[in-house]
Amino acid sequence: MSTAPLVSIIVPVYNDEATIAATLDSALAQSLSEIEIICVDDASTDASLRILESYQERDPRVRVIRHDRNLSALQSRRTGALSASADYLLVLDGDDELEPNAARVALELAHEAEADLVGFGVTVIEKDGRTGGSYEGRLQPAHRVLDGAAVLQGLFPIGKPAQGQLWRYLFRTDLFRSAYTHIADGTTLARVNDLPLMFLIAALATRYVSTETRLYRYHFGRGGSGQQVDTIERAEFYASAIASIDLIRPAVDVLAETYSDPALLRESYESTRLSIVGYVCSQLIDRSDSTVLDDALSHLHTVASADDIVRGTARFYPAKLSTLKFHLPAVGTDDSAVAQVRSVALVTSSLRSGGVTMVMLAQAHYLRQAGFEVILVARSGGSDRTLVPAGTTFIELSGRTFVERLQDWAAICRRHQVDMVIDHQLLYTDRWPEFALMARAEHARTIGWIHNSFARPLYDGNDRLSLIEKCSNALARLVTLSPLDSAYFALRGVSHSSYLPNPPSPLLNESLSQSTAKKSPAGHIELVWWGRLEDRTKKVLDLIEVAVQLKAFGVSFHLTVIGPDWEDMTAKRFNAHARRRGVSDCVKAVGPLRGARLTEAIDAADAFVSTSIIEGYQLTIAEAQARGLPVFMYELPWLLLTQQNEGVVAVRQSDPRALAAKIAEVAGNPVRYQQLSHAAVEAAKRARDYDFAALYRGVVTDTLPAEFSPQPSLEDAKELLGLSVFYSERARSRGKSPLSVPTSRGARAWSTLAPAGRAVLGLFPRLRPMVHRVKQRLRVD
């Protein structure tokens, strides 16, 4: 060449025979003629080298350098940069093109601003020829001028997905070479081989300027980008991007020693690294065939920690948590983190006058008593803010979309430095795992709290039981309300399950301060029921059937039903049904009563009647017993409150005649009534005989006594199988089969029970005949 080149164009080439001619044509068509084109063939096995040599023979501005072996684009660019004679250089991949004025526009801007780094616009061409997509939008320059540490801060913004493509910039050649001094000569990178170098360049640059003019044409999907993951080898290729960013960690440590803002440098690197980890996870989820996805994500966990995968995905690609939640190892126990728990977030859907909210508010009281800072969080609107205790922080998520609410949640965890989350929504939403992972991304662990029996999802006909089991690794601990429920999850492989009693309600606490046994009723017995008027689980219409049977037995009685209307029942409908059954003179729903009016109604009664088909921790039992009332109920054998409780009379489920017979028997036996009333008071005292502050401190700090995580027994297994059959059949009778994939109803029920059955048989082989009888009973072919 007669004149020295002003810009060197570095072209790394590897098996680009289909595109390299168009690439070189775009370089040679530059309006700035004072250029050199350094083509580094990385041991291509196709006709690429022959094409390069033909261009070299045609135009002296083209130089070809050949590697004897494949060293990756990282080393090809190094070779080209070391051979460059111009003060500035551009990087042009062998399957892309430059716009004709690229070199001139970028160089003029560099000279004008005395910049060592110039950014410019990019056109992204999809496989079908379209341009202007969202990816193209993200590649455009975001800053006009940046100086000093602001260059790194602007090009690699903390908390934003990292963009490190070298072909978006013109570089001062000395700057480009300087970055390479921090990367070993023999280093090869299969994927994302430009971003690590670009990060170092941004850290070393002193001035950056940009133009919106689009100077580069990038063909998406020609190289390694945009490919389907249909083999584990392809998954390993995608995941190798993480090794690329890990490569420069030592260099970052060295640069931090002299960098103007070392904290910014380190934070920018960590954000960039997590961005790459999240990107890889996102790409594997989006592009993996169903047959490869499990193995692909398993491999990902061998090249990055579970915490980094969760953090990277949650912060940068939160929508992918809905898939990642099924592919996680268990949350490890970090003793130092557990010991330093200071702030606990209690989470529900919304605060309202219901059982879950009351439990949560009581927990808040005891956690504060145990020395923790407590915040209350509602994921939905419509909370009754009058329920929030004075001095307690309460927050509602405000995001309109699910991803926005996840991001709101992450911001709450950061702002309040949340260490532990207690999520009360496991039985009521399918989205709790994503929130648990988002909390984990902000260094907070999640305890899942189940407010009903393990069989509730079976009875409801939904798959939330399976969801809890599949996603239990998102939880630091799973808390149930009974030993039997804890046994179920232990049998299903959830080893970190425990049980705890619910805290006492205000009514229970108040009642125990003045609890005494009641006198035996004389000739007439007053019965009471209170709760929400709901027939699906509380079976309030069975109360009318109990009344019908009591009337048939000739018992003088009155039954008062107290509680608010609910979705499937109202006081008006209940009373209309009582009229139709001919018992409106002795049973009546009176609506909700609170405070003194409720306690007056309870004290006017002689016994509490319950017809629930399923409950988690029925505090009305303890509340009734605290005021001396014997309890008559259907059997709920797992209930902690009914165990060793001599103040409870239970009959088999859904048998109002048997329940009425027991009430009639006790009503006519003053001695037996007195025994039951005394036993009721003692049982209520035991229900409150826990140090709840100590228990909650134990569960939050992972120091809960072993007695609350009992090992399942043979009797537990038998009980669980029986309950599973019962509730699956009840679901079928209500027209809601637990699963809908198998064709027959019995087969659907069995498909739900089979995993639990196999787990039980693994521990207790002697149960095989009983399991076979269950299968036959469900008529599974």
CSV table of N, CA and C in Angstrom, one decimal, residues 531-581:
chain,number,residue,atom,x,y,z
A,531,GLY,N,-67.8,-20.4,62.2
A,531,GLY,CA,-66.8,-20.5,61.1
A,531,GLY,C,-67.3,-19.7,59.9
A,532,ARG,N,-66.8,-20.0,58.8
A,532,ARG,CA,-67.3,-19.4,57.6
A,532,ARG,C,-68.4,-20.4,57.0
A,533,LEU,N,-69.5,-19.8,56.5
A,533,LEU,CA,-70.6,-20.6,55.9
A,533,LEU,C,-70.1,-21.2,54.6
A,534,GLU,N,-69.5,-22.4,54.7
A,534,GLU,CA,-69.0,-23.0,53.5
A,534,GLU,C,-69.3,-24.5,53.5
A,535,ASP,N,-69.9,-25.0,52.4
A,535,ASP,CA,-70.3,-26.3,52.4
A,535,ASP,C,-69.3,-27.3,51.8
A,536,ARG,N,-68.4,-26.8,51.0
A,536,ARG,CA,-67.5,-27.7,50.3
A,536,ARG,C,-66.6,-28.5,51.2
A,537,THR,N,-66.0,-27.8,52.2
A,537,THR,CA,-65.1,-28.4,53.1
A,537,THR,C,-65.6,-28.5,54.5
A,538,LYS,N,-66.4,-27.5,54.9
A,538,LYS,CA,-67.0,-27.5,56.3
A,538,LYS,C,-68.3,-28.2,56.4
A,539,LYS,N,-68.9,-28.5,55.2
A,539,LYS,CA,-70.1,-29.3,55.2
A,539,LYS,C,-71.2,-28.8,56.1
A,540,VAL,N,-71.5,-27.5,56.0
A,540,VAL,CA,-72.5,-26.9,57.0
A,540,VAL,C,-73.9,-27.5,56.8
A,541,LEU,N,-74.2,-27.9,55.6
A,541,LEU,CA,-75.5,-28.5,55.4
A,541,LEU,C,-75.7,-29.8,56.2
A,542,ASP,N,-74.6,-30.5,56.5
A,542,ASP,CA,-74.7,-31.6,57.3
A,542,ASP,C,-75.2,-31.3,58.7
A,543,LEU,N,-75.0,-30.0,59.2
A,543,LEU,CA,-75.5,-29.6,60.5
A,543,LEU,C,-77.0,-29.8,60.5
A,544,ILE,N,-77.6,-29.4,59.3
A,544,ILE,CA,-79.1,-29.6,59.2
A,544,ILE,C,-79.5,-31.1,59.3
A,545,GLU,N,-78.7,-31.9,58.7
A,545,GLU,CA,-79.0,-33.4,58.8
A,545,GLU,C,-78.8,-33.9,60.2
A,546,VAL,N,-77.8,-33.4,60.9
A,546,VAL,CA,-77.6,-33.7,62.3
A,546,VAL,C,-78.9,-33.3,63.1
A,547,ALA,N,-79.4,-32.1,62.8
A,547,ALA,CA,-80.6,-31.6,63.5
A,547,ALA,C,-81.8,-32.5,63.2
A,548,VAL,N,-81.9,-32.9,61.9
A,548,VAL,CA,-83.0,-33.8,61.5
A,548,VAL,C,-83.0,-35.1,62.4
A,549,GLN,N,-81.8,-35.7,62.5
A,549,GLN,CA,-81.6,-36.9,63.3
A,549,GLN,C,-81.9,-36.7,64.8
A,550,LEU,N,-81.4,-35.6,65.3
A,550,LEU,CA,-81.7,-35.3,66.8
A,550,LEU,C,-83.2,-35.1,67.0
A,551,LYS,N,-83.9,-34.5,66.1
A,551,LYS,CA,-85.3,-34.4,66.2
A,551,LYS,C,-86.0,-35.7,66.2
A,552,ALA,N,-85.5,-36.6,65.3
A,552,ALA,CA,-86.0,-38.0,65.2
A,552,ALA,C,-85.8,-38.7,66.5
A,553,PHE,N,-84.6,-38.5,67.2
A,553,PHE,CA,-84.3,-39.1,68.5
A,553,PHE,C,-85.1,-38.5,69.6
A,554,GLY,N,-85.8,-37.5,69.4
A,554,GLY,CA,-86.6,-36.8,70.4
A,554,GLY,C,-85.8,-36.0,71.4
A,555,VAL,N,-84.7,-35.5,70.9
A,555,VAL,CA,-83.8,-34.6,71.8
A,555,VAL,C,-84.3,-33.2,71.7
A,556,SER,N,-84.4,-32.6,72.9
A,556,SER,CA,-84.8,-31.1,72.9
A,556,SER,C,-83.5,-30.4,72.8
A,557,PHE,N,-83.4,-29.6,71.7
A,557,PHE,CA,-82.1,-28.9,71.4
A,557,PHE,C,-82.3,-27.7,70.5
A,558,HIS,N,-81.3,-26.9,70.4
A,558,HIS,CA,-81.3,-25.8,69.5
A,558,HIS,C,-79.8,-25.6,69.0
A,559,LEU,N,-79.7,-25.4,67.7
A,559,LEU,CA,-78.4,-25.3,67.1
A,559,LEU,C,-78.2,-23.9,66.5
A,560,THR,N,-77.3,-23.1,66.9
A,560,THR,CA,-77.0,-21.8,66.4
A,560,THR,C,-75.8,-21.9,65.5
A,561,VAL,N,-76.0,-21.4,64.3
A,561,VAL,CA,-74.9,-21.4,63.3
A,561,VAL,C,-74.4,-20.0,63.0
A,562,ILE,N,-73.1,-19.8,63.3
A,562,ILE,CA,-72.6,-18.4,63.3
A,562,ILE,C,-71.5,-18.3,62.2
A,563,GLY,N,-71.6,-17.3,61.4
A,563,GLY,CA,-70.5,-17.1,60.5
A,563,GLY,C,-70.9,-16.3,59.2
A,564,PRO,N,-69.9,-15.7,58.5
A,564,PRO,CA,-70.2,-14.9,57.3
A,564,PRO,C,-70.6,-15.8,56.1
A,565,ASP,N,-71.4,-15.3,55.2
A,565,ASP,CA,-71.7,-15.9,54.0
A,565,ASP,C,-70.4,-16.2,53.2
A,566,TRP,N,-70.4,-17.3,52.4
A,566,TRP,CA,-69.2,-17.7,51.7
A,566,TRP,C,-69.6,-18.0,50.2
A,567,GLU,N,-68.7,-18.4,49.4
A,567,GLU,CA,-68.9,-18.6,48.0
A,567,GLU,C,-70.1,-19.5,47.7
A,568,ASP,N,-70.1,-20.6,48.4
A,568,ASP,CA,-71.2,-21.7,48.1
A,568,ASP,C,-72.3,-21.7,49.1
A,569,MET,N,-72.4,-20.8,50.0
A,569,MET,CA,-73.4,-20.9,51.0
A,569,MET,C,-73.7,-19.5,51.6
A,570,THR,N,-74.9,-19.2,51.9
A,570,THR,CA,-75.3,-18.0,52.7
A,570,THR,C,-76.2,-18.4,53.8
A,571,ALA,N,-76.4,-17.5,54.8
A,571,ALA,CA,-77.3,-17.8,55.9
A,571,ALA,C,-78.7,-17.9,55.4
A,572,LYS,N,-79.1,-17.1,54.4
A,572,LYS,CA,-80.4,-17.2,53.8
A,572,LYS,C,-80.7,-18.6,53.2
A,573,ARG,N,-79.7,-19.1,52.4
A,573,ARG,CA,-79.9,-20.4,51.8
A,573,ARG,C,-79.9,-21.5,52.8
A,574,PHE,N,-79.0,-21.4,53.8
A,574,PHE,CA,-78.9,-22.4,54.9
A,574,PHE,C,-80.3,-22.5,55.6
A,575,ASN,N,-80.8,-21.3,55.9
A,575,ASN,CA,-82.1,-21.3,56.7
A,575,ASN,C,-83.3,-21.8,55.8
A,576,ALA,N,-83.2,-21.5,54.5
A,576,ALA,CA,-84.2,-22.1,53.6
A,576,ALA,C,-84.1,-23.6,53.5
A,577,HIS,N,-82.9,-24.1,53.5
A,577,HIS,CA,-82.8,-25.6,53.5
A,577,HIS,C,-83.3,-26.2,54.8
A,578,ALA,N,-83.0,-25.5,55.9
A,578,ALA,CA,-83.5,-26.0,57.2
A,578,ALA,C,-85.1,-26.0,57.2
A,579,ARG,N,-85.7,-25.0,56.6
A,579,ARG,CA,-87.2,-25.1,56.5
A,579,ARG,C,-87.7,-26.2,55.7
A,580,ARG,N,-87.0,-26.5,54.6
A,580,ARG,CA,-87.4,-27.6,53.7
A,580,ARG,C,-87.2,-28.9,54.5
A,581,ARG,N,-86.3,-29.0,55.3
A,581,ARG,CA,-86.0,-30.3,56.1
A,581,ARG,C,-86.8,-30.3,57.4
